[in-house]
Coordinates of C-alpha atoms in Angstrom, one line a residue:
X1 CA 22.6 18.0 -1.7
X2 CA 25.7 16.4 -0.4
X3 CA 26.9 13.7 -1.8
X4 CA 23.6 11.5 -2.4
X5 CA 21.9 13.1 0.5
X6 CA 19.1 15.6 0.6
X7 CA 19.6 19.0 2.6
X8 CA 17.0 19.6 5.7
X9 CA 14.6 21.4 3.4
X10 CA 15.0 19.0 0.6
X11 CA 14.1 15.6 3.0
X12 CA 11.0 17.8 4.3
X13 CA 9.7 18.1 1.1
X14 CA 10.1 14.7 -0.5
X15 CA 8.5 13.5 2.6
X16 CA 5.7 16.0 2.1
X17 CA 5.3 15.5 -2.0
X18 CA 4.9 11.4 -0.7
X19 CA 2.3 12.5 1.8
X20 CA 0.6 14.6 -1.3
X21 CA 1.2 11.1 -3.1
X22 CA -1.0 9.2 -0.8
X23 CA -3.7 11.2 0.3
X24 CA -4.5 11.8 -3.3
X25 CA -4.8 8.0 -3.3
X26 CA -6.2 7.4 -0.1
X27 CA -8.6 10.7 0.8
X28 CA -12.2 9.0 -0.2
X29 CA -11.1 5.0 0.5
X30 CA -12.1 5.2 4.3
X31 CA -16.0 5.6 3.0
X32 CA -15.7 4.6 -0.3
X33 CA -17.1 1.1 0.0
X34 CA -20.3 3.1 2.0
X35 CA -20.3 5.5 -1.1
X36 CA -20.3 2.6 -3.6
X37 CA -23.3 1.0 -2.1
X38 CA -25.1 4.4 -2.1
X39 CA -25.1 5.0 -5.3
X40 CA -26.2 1.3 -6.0
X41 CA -23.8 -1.2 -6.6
X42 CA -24.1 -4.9 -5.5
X43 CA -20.9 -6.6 -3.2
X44 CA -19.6 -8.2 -6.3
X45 CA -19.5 -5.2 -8.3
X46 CA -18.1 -3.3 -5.3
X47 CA -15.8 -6.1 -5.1
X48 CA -14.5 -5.9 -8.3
X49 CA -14.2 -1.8 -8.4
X50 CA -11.9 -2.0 -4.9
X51 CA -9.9 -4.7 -6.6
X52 CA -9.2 -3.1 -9.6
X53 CA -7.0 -0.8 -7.8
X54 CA -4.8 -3.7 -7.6
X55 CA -5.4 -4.3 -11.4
X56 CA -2.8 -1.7 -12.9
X57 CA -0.3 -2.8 -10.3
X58 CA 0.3 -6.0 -10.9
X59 CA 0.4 -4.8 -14.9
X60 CA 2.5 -2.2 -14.9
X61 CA 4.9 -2.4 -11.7
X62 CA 7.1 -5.3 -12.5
X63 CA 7.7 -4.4 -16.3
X64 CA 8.1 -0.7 -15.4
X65 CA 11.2 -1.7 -12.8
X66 CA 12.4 -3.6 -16.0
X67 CA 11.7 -1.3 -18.2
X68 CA 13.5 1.4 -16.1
X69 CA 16.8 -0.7 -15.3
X70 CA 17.1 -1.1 -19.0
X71 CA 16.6 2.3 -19.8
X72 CA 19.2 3.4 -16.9
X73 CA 16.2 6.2 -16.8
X74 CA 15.5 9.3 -14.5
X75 CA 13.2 8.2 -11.8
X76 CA 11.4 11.5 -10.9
X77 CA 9.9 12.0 -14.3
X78 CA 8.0 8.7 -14.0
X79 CA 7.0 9.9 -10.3
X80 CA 5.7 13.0 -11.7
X81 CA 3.2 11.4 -14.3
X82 CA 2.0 9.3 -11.2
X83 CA 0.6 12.6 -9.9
X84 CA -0.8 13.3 -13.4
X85 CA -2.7 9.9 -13.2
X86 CA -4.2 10.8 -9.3
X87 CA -5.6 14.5 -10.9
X88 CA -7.7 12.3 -13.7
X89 CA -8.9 9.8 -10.9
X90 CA -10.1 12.4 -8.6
X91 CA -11.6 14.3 -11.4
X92 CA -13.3 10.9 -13.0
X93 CA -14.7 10.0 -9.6
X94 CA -16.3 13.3 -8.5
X95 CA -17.9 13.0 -12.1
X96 CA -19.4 10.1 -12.7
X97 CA -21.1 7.5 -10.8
X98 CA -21.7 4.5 -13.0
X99 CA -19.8 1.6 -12.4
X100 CA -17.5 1.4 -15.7
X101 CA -16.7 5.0 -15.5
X102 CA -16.1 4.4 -11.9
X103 CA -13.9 1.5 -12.0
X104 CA -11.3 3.7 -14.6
X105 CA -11.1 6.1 -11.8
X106 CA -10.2 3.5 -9.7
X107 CA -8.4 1.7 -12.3
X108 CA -6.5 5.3 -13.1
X109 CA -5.8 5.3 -8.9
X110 CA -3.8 2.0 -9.9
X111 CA -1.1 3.3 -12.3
X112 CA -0.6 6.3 -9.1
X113 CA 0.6 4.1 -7.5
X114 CA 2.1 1.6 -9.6
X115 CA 4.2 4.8 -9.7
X116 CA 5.8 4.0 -6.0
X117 CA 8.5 1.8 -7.5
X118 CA 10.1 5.1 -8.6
X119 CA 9.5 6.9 -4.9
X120 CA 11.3 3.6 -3.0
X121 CA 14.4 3.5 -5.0
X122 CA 14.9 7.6 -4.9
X123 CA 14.5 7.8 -1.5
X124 CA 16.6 4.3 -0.8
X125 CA 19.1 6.1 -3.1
X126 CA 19.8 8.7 -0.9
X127 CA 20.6 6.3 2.0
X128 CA 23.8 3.6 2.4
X129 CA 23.2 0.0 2.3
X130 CA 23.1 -0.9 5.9
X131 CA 20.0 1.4 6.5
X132 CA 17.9 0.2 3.9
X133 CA 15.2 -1.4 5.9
X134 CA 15.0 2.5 8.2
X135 CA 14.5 4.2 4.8
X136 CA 12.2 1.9 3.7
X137 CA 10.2 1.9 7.3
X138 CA 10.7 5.4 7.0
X139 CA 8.6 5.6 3.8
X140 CA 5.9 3.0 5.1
X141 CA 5.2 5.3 7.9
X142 CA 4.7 7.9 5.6
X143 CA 2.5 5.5 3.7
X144 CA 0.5 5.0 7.2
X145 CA 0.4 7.8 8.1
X146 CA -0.8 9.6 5.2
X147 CA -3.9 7.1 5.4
X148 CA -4.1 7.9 9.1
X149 CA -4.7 11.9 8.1
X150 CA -6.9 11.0 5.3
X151 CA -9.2 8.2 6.7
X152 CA -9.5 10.9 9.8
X153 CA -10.6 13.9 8.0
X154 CA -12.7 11.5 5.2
X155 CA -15.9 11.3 7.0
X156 CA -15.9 14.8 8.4
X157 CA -14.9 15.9 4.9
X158 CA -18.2 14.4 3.6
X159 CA -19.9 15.5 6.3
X160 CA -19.5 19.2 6.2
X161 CA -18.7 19.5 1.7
X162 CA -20.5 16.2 0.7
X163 CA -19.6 13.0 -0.7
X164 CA -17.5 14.5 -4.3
X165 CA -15.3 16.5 -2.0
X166 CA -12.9 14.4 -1.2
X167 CA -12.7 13.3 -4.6
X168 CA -11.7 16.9 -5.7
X169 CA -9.4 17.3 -2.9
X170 CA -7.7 13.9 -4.5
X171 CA -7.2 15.6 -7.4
X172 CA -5.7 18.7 -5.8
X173 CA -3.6 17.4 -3.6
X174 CA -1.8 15.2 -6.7
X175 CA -1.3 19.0 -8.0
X176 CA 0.7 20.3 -5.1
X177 CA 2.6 16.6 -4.7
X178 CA 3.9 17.2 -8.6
X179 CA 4.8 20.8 -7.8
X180 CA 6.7 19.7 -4.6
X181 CA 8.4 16.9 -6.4
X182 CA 10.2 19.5 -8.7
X183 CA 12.7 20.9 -6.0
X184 CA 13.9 17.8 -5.4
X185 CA 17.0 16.8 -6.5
X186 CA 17.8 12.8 -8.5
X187 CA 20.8 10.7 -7.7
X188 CA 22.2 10.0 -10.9
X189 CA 24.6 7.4 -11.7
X190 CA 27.8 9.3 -13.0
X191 CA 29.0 6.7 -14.8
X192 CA 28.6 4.6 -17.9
X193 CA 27.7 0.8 -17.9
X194 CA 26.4 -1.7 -20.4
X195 CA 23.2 -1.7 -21.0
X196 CA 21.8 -4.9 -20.4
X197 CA 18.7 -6.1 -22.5
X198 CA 15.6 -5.9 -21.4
X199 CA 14.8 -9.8 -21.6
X200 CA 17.8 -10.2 -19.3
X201 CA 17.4 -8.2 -16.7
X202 CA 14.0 -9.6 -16.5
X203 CA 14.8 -13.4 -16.2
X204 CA 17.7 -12.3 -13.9
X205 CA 14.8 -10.5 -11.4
X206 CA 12.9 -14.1 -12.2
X207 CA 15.3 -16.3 -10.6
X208 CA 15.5 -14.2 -7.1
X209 CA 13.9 -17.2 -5.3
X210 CA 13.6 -14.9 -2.2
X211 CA 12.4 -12.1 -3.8
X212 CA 8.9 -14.3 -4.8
X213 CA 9.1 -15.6 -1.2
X214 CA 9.0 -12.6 0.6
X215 CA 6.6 -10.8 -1.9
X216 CA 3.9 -13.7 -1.3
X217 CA 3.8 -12.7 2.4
X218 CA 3.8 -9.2 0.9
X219 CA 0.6 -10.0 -1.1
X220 CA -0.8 -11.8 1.8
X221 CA -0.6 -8.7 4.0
X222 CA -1.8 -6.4 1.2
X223 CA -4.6 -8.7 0.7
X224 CA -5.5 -8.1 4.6
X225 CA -5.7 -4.7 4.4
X226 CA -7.9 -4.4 1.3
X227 CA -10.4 -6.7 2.6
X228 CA -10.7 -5.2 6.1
X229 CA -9.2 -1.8 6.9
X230 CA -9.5 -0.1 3.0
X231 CA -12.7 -2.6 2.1
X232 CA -15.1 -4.0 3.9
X233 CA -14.4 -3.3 7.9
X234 CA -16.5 0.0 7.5
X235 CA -19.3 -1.0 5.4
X236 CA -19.5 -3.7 8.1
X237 CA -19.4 -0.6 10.6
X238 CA -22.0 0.9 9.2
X239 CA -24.2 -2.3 8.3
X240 CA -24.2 -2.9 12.3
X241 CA -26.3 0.2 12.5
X242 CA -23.4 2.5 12.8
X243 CA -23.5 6.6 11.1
X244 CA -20.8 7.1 8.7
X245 CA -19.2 9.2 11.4
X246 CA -18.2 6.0 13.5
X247 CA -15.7 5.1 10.7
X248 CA -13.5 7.7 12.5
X249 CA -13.0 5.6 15.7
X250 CA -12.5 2.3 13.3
X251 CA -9.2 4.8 11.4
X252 CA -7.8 5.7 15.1
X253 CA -8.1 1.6 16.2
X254 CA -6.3 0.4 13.6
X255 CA -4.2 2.6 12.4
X256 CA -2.6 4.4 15.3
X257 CA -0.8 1.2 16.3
X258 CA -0.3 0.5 12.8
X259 CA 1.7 3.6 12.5
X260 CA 3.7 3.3 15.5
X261 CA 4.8 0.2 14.8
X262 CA 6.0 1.3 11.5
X263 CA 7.8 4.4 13.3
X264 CA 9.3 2.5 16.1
X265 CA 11.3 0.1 12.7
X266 CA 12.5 2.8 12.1
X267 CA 14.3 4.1 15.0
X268 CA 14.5 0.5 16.4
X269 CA 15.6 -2.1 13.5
X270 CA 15.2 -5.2 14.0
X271 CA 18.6 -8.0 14.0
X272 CA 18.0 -10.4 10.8
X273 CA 17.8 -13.5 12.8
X274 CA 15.0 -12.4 14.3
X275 CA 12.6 -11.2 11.2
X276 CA 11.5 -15.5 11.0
X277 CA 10.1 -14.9 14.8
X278 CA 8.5 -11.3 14.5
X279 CA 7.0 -12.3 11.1
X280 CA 5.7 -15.9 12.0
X281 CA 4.1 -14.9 15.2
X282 CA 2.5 -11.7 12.8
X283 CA 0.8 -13.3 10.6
X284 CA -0.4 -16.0 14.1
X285 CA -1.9 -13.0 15.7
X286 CA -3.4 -11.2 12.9
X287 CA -5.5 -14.4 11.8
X288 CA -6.6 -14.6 15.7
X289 CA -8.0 -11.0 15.8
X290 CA -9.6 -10.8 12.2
X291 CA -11.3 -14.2 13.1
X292 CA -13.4 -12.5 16.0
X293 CA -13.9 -9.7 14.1
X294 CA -17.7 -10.4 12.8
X295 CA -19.4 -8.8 16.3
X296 CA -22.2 -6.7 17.2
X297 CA -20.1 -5.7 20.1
X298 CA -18.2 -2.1 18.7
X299 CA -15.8 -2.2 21.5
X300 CA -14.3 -6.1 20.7
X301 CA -14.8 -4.7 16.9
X302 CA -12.0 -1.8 17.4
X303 CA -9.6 -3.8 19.3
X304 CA -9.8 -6.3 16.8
X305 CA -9.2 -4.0 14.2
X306 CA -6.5 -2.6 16.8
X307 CA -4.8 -5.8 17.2
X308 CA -4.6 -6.9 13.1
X309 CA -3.2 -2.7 12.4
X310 CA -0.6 -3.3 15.1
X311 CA 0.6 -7.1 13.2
X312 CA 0.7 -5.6 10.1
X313 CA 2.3 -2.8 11.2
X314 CA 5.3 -5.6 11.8
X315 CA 5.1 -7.3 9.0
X316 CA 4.6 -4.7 6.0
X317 CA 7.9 -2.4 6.9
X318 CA 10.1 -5.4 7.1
X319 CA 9.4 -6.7 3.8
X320 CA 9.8 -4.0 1.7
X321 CA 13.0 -2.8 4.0
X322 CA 14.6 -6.8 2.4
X323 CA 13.2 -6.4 -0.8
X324 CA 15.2 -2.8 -0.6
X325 CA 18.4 -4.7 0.7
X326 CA 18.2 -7.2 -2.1
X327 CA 17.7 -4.7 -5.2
X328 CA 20.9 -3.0 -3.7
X329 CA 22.9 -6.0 -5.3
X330 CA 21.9 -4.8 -8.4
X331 CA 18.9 -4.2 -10.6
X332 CA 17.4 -2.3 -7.8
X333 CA 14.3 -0.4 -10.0
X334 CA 13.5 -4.5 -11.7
X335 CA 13.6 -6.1 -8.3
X336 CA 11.4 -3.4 -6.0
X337 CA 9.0 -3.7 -9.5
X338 CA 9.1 -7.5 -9.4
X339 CA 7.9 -7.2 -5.5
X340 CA 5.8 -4.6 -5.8
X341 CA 4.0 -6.3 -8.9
X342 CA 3.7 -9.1 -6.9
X343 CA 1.9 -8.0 -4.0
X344 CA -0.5 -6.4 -5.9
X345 CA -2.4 -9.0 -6.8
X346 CA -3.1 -9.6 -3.1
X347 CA -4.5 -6.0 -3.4
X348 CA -6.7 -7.4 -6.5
X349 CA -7.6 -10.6 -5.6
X350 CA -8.4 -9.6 -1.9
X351 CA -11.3 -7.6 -2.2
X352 CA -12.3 -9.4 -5.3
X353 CA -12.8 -13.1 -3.9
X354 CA -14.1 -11.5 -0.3
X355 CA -16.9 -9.3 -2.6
X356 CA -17.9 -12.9 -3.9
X357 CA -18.3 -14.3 -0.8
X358 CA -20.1 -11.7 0.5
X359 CA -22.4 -12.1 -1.8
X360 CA -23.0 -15.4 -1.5
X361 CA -23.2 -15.2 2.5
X362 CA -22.6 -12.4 4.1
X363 CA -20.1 -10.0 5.5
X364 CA -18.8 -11.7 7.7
X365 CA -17.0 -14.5 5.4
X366 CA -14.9 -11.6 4.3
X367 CA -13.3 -11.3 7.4
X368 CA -13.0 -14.9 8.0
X369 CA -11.3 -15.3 4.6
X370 CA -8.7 -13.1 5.7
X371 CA -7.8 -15.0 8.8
X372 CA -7.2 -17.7 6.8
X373 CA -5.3 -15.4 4.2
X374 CA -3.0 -14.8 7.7
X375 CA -2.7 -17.6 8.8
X376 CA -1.5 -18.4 4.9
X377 CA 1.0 -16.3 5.8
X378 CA 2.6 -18.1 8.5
X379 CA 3.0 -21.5 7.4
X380 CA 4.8 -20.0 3.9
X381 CA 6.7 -17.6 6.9
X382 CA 7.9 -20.9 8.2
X383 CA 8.9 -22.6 5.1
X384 CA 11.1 -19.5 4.9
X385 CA 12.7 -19.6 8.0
X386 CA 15.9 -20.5 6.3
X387 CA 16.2 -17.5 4.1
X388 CA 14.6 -15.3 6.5
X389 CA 17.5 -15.5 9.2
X390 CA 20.2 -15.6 6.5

């Protein structure tokens, strides 16, 4: 290590213990809405299991930031009992199929990656200020990525080992991630500072008025994605008349231009004054494609989903890269906790009010629900134009 940056061999395997990281987290969600129903849960409860992901999040993300600026702690330690917490969610998933047990698992899937507050701020660490938002679009196309390669080899997965494999291949993977993490090396601060309390370092993350801003459109995006992509777009696949195999071609249509758009921010960043534009006419086009996605036609379903991967695929990268800038003025662990807290509950209350209304309709109003969560998006986009192009 030179300086604060990794060696060759050292990036390589950071990136690879953060694709272990992931597809512990993300191996079974492709089918896992399918699975839920087979073993004979109702949308609500469904709703409520695929929302409690978000659960631990929003708990533990923002006081865990805190918690950490106060303590001036090591980072990696944390990481590593995120992959502890994956190993008991695979293993409480492949186990058990009623719904309380099955809601810890996914509950336990939470505090994993409530866990990624620690793997943004090492891996921002070992890059200078002015190329925080390509580290961070760096790590979101890891993030996409990773779910690319898992929600591809999910179905075929189940398909050849049956549907607890992928559980148990959670839980290994989470065991080679950990063992991964260990060669890799923590920036630590070399000198001493006051230690400021606990209380203040949280009312100082508190009055970031842009930090709130820019993790509501954070929430709103997350919120997308949990209703269609990673909740409900392939049980709708499959309630058309679809086999569980056709859930491949849904991955591949949203999330190959999902991932390249990611990429491409981080070989091509964008100028500040234009993040007001690129985000604003995001959020426009993903509520236009997720409102004609309820069709029996599979063709106009994929490019749908094709069209809301590649607007997210904008949006997502961008935010966390200023939510990285910002914590580089200080408090860096509290702020990316604050936002990362915050846009949780878009991963909880997503799936949660779209199982409702699935319930009481059909599957269709989830989709609707999240055009109107994107369109959301732009007006509060717009009342932040100010702060945006600063």
């Amino acid at each position: 290590m030179k300086g604060n940056a990794l060696t060759g061999v050292q990036h390589l395997m950071f990136l690879a213990a953060i694709f272990c990281f992931w597809f512990a987290t993300y191996i079974y969600v492709p089918t896992f809405s399918v699975y839920l129903e087979r073993i004979d849960l109702v949308y609500s409860q469904i709703g409520v299991i695929l929302g409690a992901y978000g659960i631990t999040q929003i708990a533990l993300r923002w006081p865990l930031g805190v918690f950490l600026e106060w303590l001036s702690g090591r980072k990696k330690k944390w990481l590593m009992f995120g992959f502890l917490f994956a190993t008991l969610s695979g293993s409480i998933l492949a186990l058990f199929e009623t719904f309380t047990l099955v809601l810890v698992g996914r509950l336990l899937a939470g505090v994993t990656a409530s866990m990624w507050v620690m793997a943004t701020i090492m891996y921002g660490q070992y890059f200078p200020l002015h190329k925080s938002t390509q580290a961070m679009s760096t790590m979101q196309f890891m993030t996409v990525f990773t779910q690319f390669v898992s929600m591809v080899l999910c179905s075929l997965l189940i398909s050849w080992f049956g549907w607890d494999f992928p559980f148990w291949t959670a839980a290994a993977f989470s065991v080679v991630g950990a063992v991964l993490l260990l060669f890799i090396p923590e920036v630590v601060s070399g000198k001493e500072e006051e230690r400021t309390s606990f209380l203040r370092i949280f009312k100082q993350t508190m009055r970031m008025k842009e930090v709130w801003g820019i993790a509501s459109l954070s929430l709103i995006g997350h919120a997308v994605l949990f209703v269609t992509i990673f909740g409900f777009s392939p049980l709708y696949l499959v309630e058309l008349g679809y086999s569980e195999e056709m859930i491949t071609w849904l991955v591949f249509a949203f999330f190959i231009p999902h991932m390249f758009t990611s990429l491409g921010l981080a070989y091509a960043p964008v100028k500040e004054e234009h993040h007001f534009r690129i985000l604003w006419g995001s959020f426009i086009g993903a509520s236009i494609f997720l409102l004609f996605v309820p069709t029996s036609s599979l063709v106009l379903f994929l490019l749908m989903h094709a069209g809301a991967g590649f607007t997210l695929g904008m949006v997502l990268p961008m935010l966390l890269g200023r939510a990285a800038s910002l914590g580089n003025s200080g408090n860096g662990m509290a702020v990316m906790g604050m936002f990362q807290s915050l846009y949780a509950i878009g991963i909880f209350i997503g799936p949660y009010i779209s199982g409702e209304l699935a319930n009481v309709w059909n599957l269709d109003a989830t989709f609707y629900f999240a055009s109107f969560l994107a369109l959301t998006g732009a007006l509060i986009t717009f009342i932040m134009k100010k702060p945006l192009e600063r």
